[in-house]
CSV table of C-alpha atoms in Angstrom, one decimal:
chain,number,residue,atom,x,y,z
A,259,TRP,CA,-1.0,7.1,-7.4
A,260,ASP,CA,-3.8,7.0,-4.9
A,261,THR,CA,-7.1,5.4,-6.1
A,262,ALA,CA,-9.0,5.9,-2.8
A,263,LEU,CA,-10.7,9.0,-4.2
A,264,ALA,CA,-14.3,10.3,-4.0
A,265,LYS,CA,-16.7,8.1,-5.9
A,266,SER,CA,-14.0,5.5,-6.4
A,267,ASN,CA,-13.9,1.9,-5.1
A,268,ALA,CA,-11.9,-1.3,-5.3
A,269,LEU,CA,-14.3,-2.6,-8.0
A,270,ARG,CA,-13.6,0.3,-10.3
A,271,ALA,CA,-9.9,0.0,-9.8
A,272,GLY,CA,-10.1,-3.7,-10.6
A,273,LEU,CA,-12.1,-3.0,-13.8
A,274,VAL,CA,-9.6,-0.5,-15.0
A,275,ARG,CA,-6.8,-3.0,-14.5
A,276,SER,CA,-8.8,-5.7,-16.4
A,277,ILE,CA,-9.3,-3.4,-19.3
A,278,LEU,CA,-5.6,-2.5,-19.4
A,279,GLY,CA,-4.7,-6.1,-19.2
A,280,GLU,CA,-7.1,-7.2,-22.0
A,281,THR,CA,-5.9,-4.4,-24.2
A,282,ALA,CA,-2.2,-5.4,-23.6
A,283,HIS,CA,-3.0,-9.0,-24.3
A,284,ALA,CA,-4.9,-8.2,-27.5
A,285,LEU,CA,-1.9,-6.3,-28.7
A,286,GLY,CA,0.4,-9.2,-28.0
A,287,PHE,CA,2.1,-7.8,-24.9
A,288,GLY,CA,2.6,-9.3,-21.5
A,289,CYS,CA,1.0,-7.7,-18.5
A,290,ALA,CA,1.3,-8.6,-14.9
A,291,SER,CA,0.2,-7.3,-11.5
A,292,LEU,CA,1.5,-7.8,-8.0
A,293,LEU,CA,-1.4,-7.4,-5.4
A,294,TRP,CA,0.2,-6.5,-2.1
A,295,ASP,CA,-1.3,-7.2,1.3
A,296,MET,CA,0.2,-5.5,4.4
A,297,SER,CA,-0.3,-7.6,7.5
A,298,LYS,CA,-2.1,-5.6,10.2
A,299,PHE,CA,-1.2,-2.4,8.5
A,300,TYR,CA,-3.1,0.0,10.8
A,301,ASP,CA,-2.0,-1.8,14.0
A,302,ARG,CA,1.7,-1.4,13.0
A,303,VAL,CA,1.8,2.3,12.3
A,304,GLY,CA,4.4,3.9,14.5
A,305,ILE,CA,2.8,7.1,15.7
A,306,LYS,CA,6.1,9.0,16.3
A,307,ARG,CA,7.5,8.1,12.9
A,308,MET,CA,4.3,9.0,11.2
A,309,CYS,CA,4.2,12.4,12.9
A,310,SER,CA,7.7,13.1,11.8
A,311,TRP,CA,7.0,12.1,8.2
A,312,ALA,CA,3.7,14.2,8.3
A,313,VAL,CA,5.6,17.3,9.4
A,314,ASP,CA,8.3,16.7,6.7
A,315,LEU,CA,5.6,16.3,4.1
A,316,GLY,CA,3.9,19.6,5.1
A,317,TYR,CA,0.8,18.0,6.7
A,318,PRO,CA,-1.2,20.7,8.5
A,319,PRO,CA,-0.1,20.6,12.2
A,320,ARG,CA,-3.5,21.4,13.6
A,321,LEU,CA,-5.1,18.7,11.6
A,322,LEU,CA,-2.4,16.2,12.7
A,323,ALA,CA,-2.9,17.2,16.3
A,324,MET,CA,-6.7,16.7,16.0
A,325,GLY,CA,-6.2,13.3,14.4
A,326,LEU,CA,-3.7,12.3,17.2
A,327,LEU,CA,-6.3,13.1,19.8
A,328,MET,CA,-8.5,10.5,18.3
A,329,HIS,CA,-5.9,7.9,17.5
A,330,MET,CA,-4.0,8.2,20.8
A,331,GLY,CA,-7.0,8.7,23.1
A,332,ALA,CA,-7.4,6.4,26.1
A,333,ARG,CA,-9.4,3.2,25.5
A,334,VAL,CA,-11.6,1.4,28.0
A,335,LEU,CA,-12.5,-2.3,27.5
A,336,ARG,CA,-16.0,-3.3,28.6
A,337,LYS,CA,-17.6,-6.6,29.1
A,338,GLY,CA,-21.1,-6.4,30.6
A,339,PRO,CA,-21.0,-4.2,33.6
A,340,HIS,CA,-17.2,-4.4,33.9
A,341,SER,CA,-14.7,-1.8,32.6
A,342,SER,CA,-10.9,-1.9,32.4
A,343,ASN,CA,-8.6,0.9,33.5
A,344,PRO,CA,-7.9,3.3,30.6
A,345,ILE,CA,-5.3,2.1,28.2
A,346,THR,CA,-3.4,4.6,26.1
A,347,PRO,CA,-2.2,3.3,22.7
A,348,THR,CA,1.4,3.8,21.7
A,349,CYS,CA,1.2,2.6,18.1
A,350,GLY,CA,-1.4,2.0,15.5
A,351,ILE,CA,-4.1,4.0,13.9
A,352,LEU,CA,-7.9,3.5,13.9
A,353,ALA,CA,-8.9,2.0,10.5
A,354,GLY,CA,-12.4,3.5,10.7
A,355,CYS,CA,-11.3,7.0,11.4
A,356,SER,CA,-11.7,9.6,8.6
A,357,MET,CA,-8.0,10.5,9.0
A,358,ALA,CA,-6.8,6.9,8.6
A,359,GLN,CA,-6.7,7.3,4.8
A,360,ALA,CA,-4.4,10.4,5.0
A,361,PHE,CA,-2.2,8.7,7.7
A,362,SER,CA,-1.8,5.6,5.5
A,363,ARG,CA,-0.7,7.9,2.6
A,364,ILE,CA,1.9,9.5,4.9
A,365,VAL,CA,3.3,6.1,6.0
A,366,LEU,CA,3.6,4.8,2.4
A,367,TYR,CA,4.6,8.1,0.7
A,368,GLU,CA,8.4,7.6,0.6
A,369,ALA,CA,8.0,4.0,-0.6
A,370,LEU,CA,5.5,4.9,-3.4
A,371,ASP,CA,7.3,8.1,-4.4
A,372,GLY,CA,10.6,6.3,-4.6
A,373,VAL,CA,9.3,3.3,-6.6
A,374,HIS,CA,7.6,5.7,-9.2
A,375,ARG,CA,10.8,7.7,-9.6
A,376,ALA,CA,13.1,4.6,-9.8
A,377,TYR,CA,10.9,2.5,-12.0
A,378,PRO,CA,8.7,4.7,-14.2
A,379,THR,CA,7.6,1.9,-16.6
A,380,GLN,CA,5.6,0.3,-13.8
A,381,ARG,CA,2.6,1.8,-12.0
A,382,THR,CA,1.9,1.2,-8.3
A,383,LYS,CA,-1.5,2.3,-7.1
A,384,GLN,CA,-2.6,2.6,-3.5
A,385,TYR,CA,-6.1,2.0,-2.3
A,386,ILE,CA,-5.8,2.8,1.5
A,387,ASP,CA,-3.6,0.0,2.7
A,388,ASP,CA,-3.7,-2.2,-0.5
A,389,LEU,CA,-1.1,-1.8,-3.2
A,390,VAL,CA,-1.2,-2.9,-6.8
A,391,MET,CA,1.9,-2.8,-8.9
A,392,ARG,CA,1.6,-3.5,-12.6
A,393,ALA,CA,3.4,-3.3,-15.9
A,394,GLU,CA,2.7,-4.1,-19.5
A,395,GLY,CA,5.1,-4.7,-22.4
A,396,LEU,CA,7.4,-7.4,-23.6
A,397,ALA,CA,7.3,-10.3,-21.1
A,398,ARG,CA,11.0,-10.1,-20.2
A,399,GLU,CA,10.7,-6.4,-19.6
A,400,VAL,CA,7.6,-6.8,-17.5
A,401,THR,CA,9.4,-9.5,-15.4
A,402,SER,CA,12.5,-7.4,-15.0
A,403,VAL,CA,10.8,-4.2,-14.0
A,404,LEU,CA,8.3,-5.8,-11.6
A,405,VAL,CA,10.9,-7.8,-9.8
A,406,ALA,CA,13.2,-4.8,-9.4
A,407,ALA,CA,10.3,-2.5,-8.4
A,408,ALA,CA,8.9,-5.1,-6.0
A,409,THR,CA,12.2,-5.6,-4.3
A,410,TYR,CA,12.6,-1.8,-3.9
A,411,LEU,CA,9.1,-1.3,-2.6
A,412,ALA,CA,9.3,-4.2,-0.2
A,413,GLY,CA,12.5,-2.8,1.3
A,414,LYS,CA,11.0,0.7,1.7
A,415,ALA,CA,7.7,-0.6,3.1
A,416,THR,CA,9.6,-2.7,5.6
A,417,GLU,CA,11.7,0.4,6.6
A,418,ALA,CA,8.3,2.2,7.2
A,419,GLY,CA,7.3,-0.6,9.6
A,420,CYS,CA,5.0,-2.5,7.3
A,421,VAL,CA,4.9,-6.3,7.1
A,422,ILE,CA,4.1,-7.8,3.8
A,423,ASN,CA,1.8,-10.8,4.1
A,424,GLN,CA,3.3,-13.2,1.6
A,425,LEU,CA,0.4,-15.7,1.9
A,426,LYS,CA,-2.1,-13.0,0.7
A,427,THR,CA,0.1,-11.1,-1.7
A,428,ALA,CA,-0.6,-12.4,-5.2
A,429,ILE,CA,0.7,-12.3,-8.8
A,430,THR,CA,-1.6,-12.1,-11.7
A,431,ALA,CA,-0.5,-12.2,-15.4
A,432,ASN,CA,-1.9,-12.7,-18.8
A,433,THR,CA,0.1,-15.9,-19.2
A,434,SER,CA,0.9,-18.6,-16.5
A,435,LYS,CA,4.6,-18.5,-17.8
A,436,LEU,CA,4.9,-14.8,-17.0
A,437,ALA,CA,3.4,-15.3,-13.6
A,438,ARG,CA,5.8,-18.2,-12.8
A,439,ASP,CA,8.8,-16.3,-14.1
A,440,ILE,CA,8.0,-13.3,-11.8
A,441,ALA,CA,7.3,-15.6,-8.8
A,442,ARG,CA,10.6,-17.5,-9.4
A,443,ARG,CA,12.7,-14.3,-9.6
A,444,LEU,CA,11.0,-12.8,-6.6
A,445,ALA,CA,11.7,-16.0,-4.6
A,446,LYS,CA,15.5,-15.6,-5.1
């Protein structure tokens, strides 16, 4: 379910979603997507929990230890010739680090694995810390599965320490009625 792969980018993932949506619409089906935004995703990662999940998932311990050296290393703030005392982080991962992608997969693994198992007629894709949940089919079935799957995923993501930014999370659909129906049911 991860779209952050070699030679892949957000544009490509968006184009694939557009083609699937156009095809579903041309065949007379409803299609809708929930575009999830996690607020300060990297800053909120709990290192201890992430390490526990990484071990449970079989992540290589040496690689984990090397990554933790980078993510938990002391930081020094500088302004001109002045420097602070070293600060050791207790939570959060560095977004620019090459291991951040793997660490984001670890944090979201249980939520994504669970939503795929519980709601196989929808697809949730991860692109680093962005999630896209979508379904195609009869409009009432699309509404039903997306609302149930979104409720499940929101609960699991919250348990993992993620905060969903409701102002930036969006719903797209091939009809405005379908988008309104999903939004209305999610608001309950």
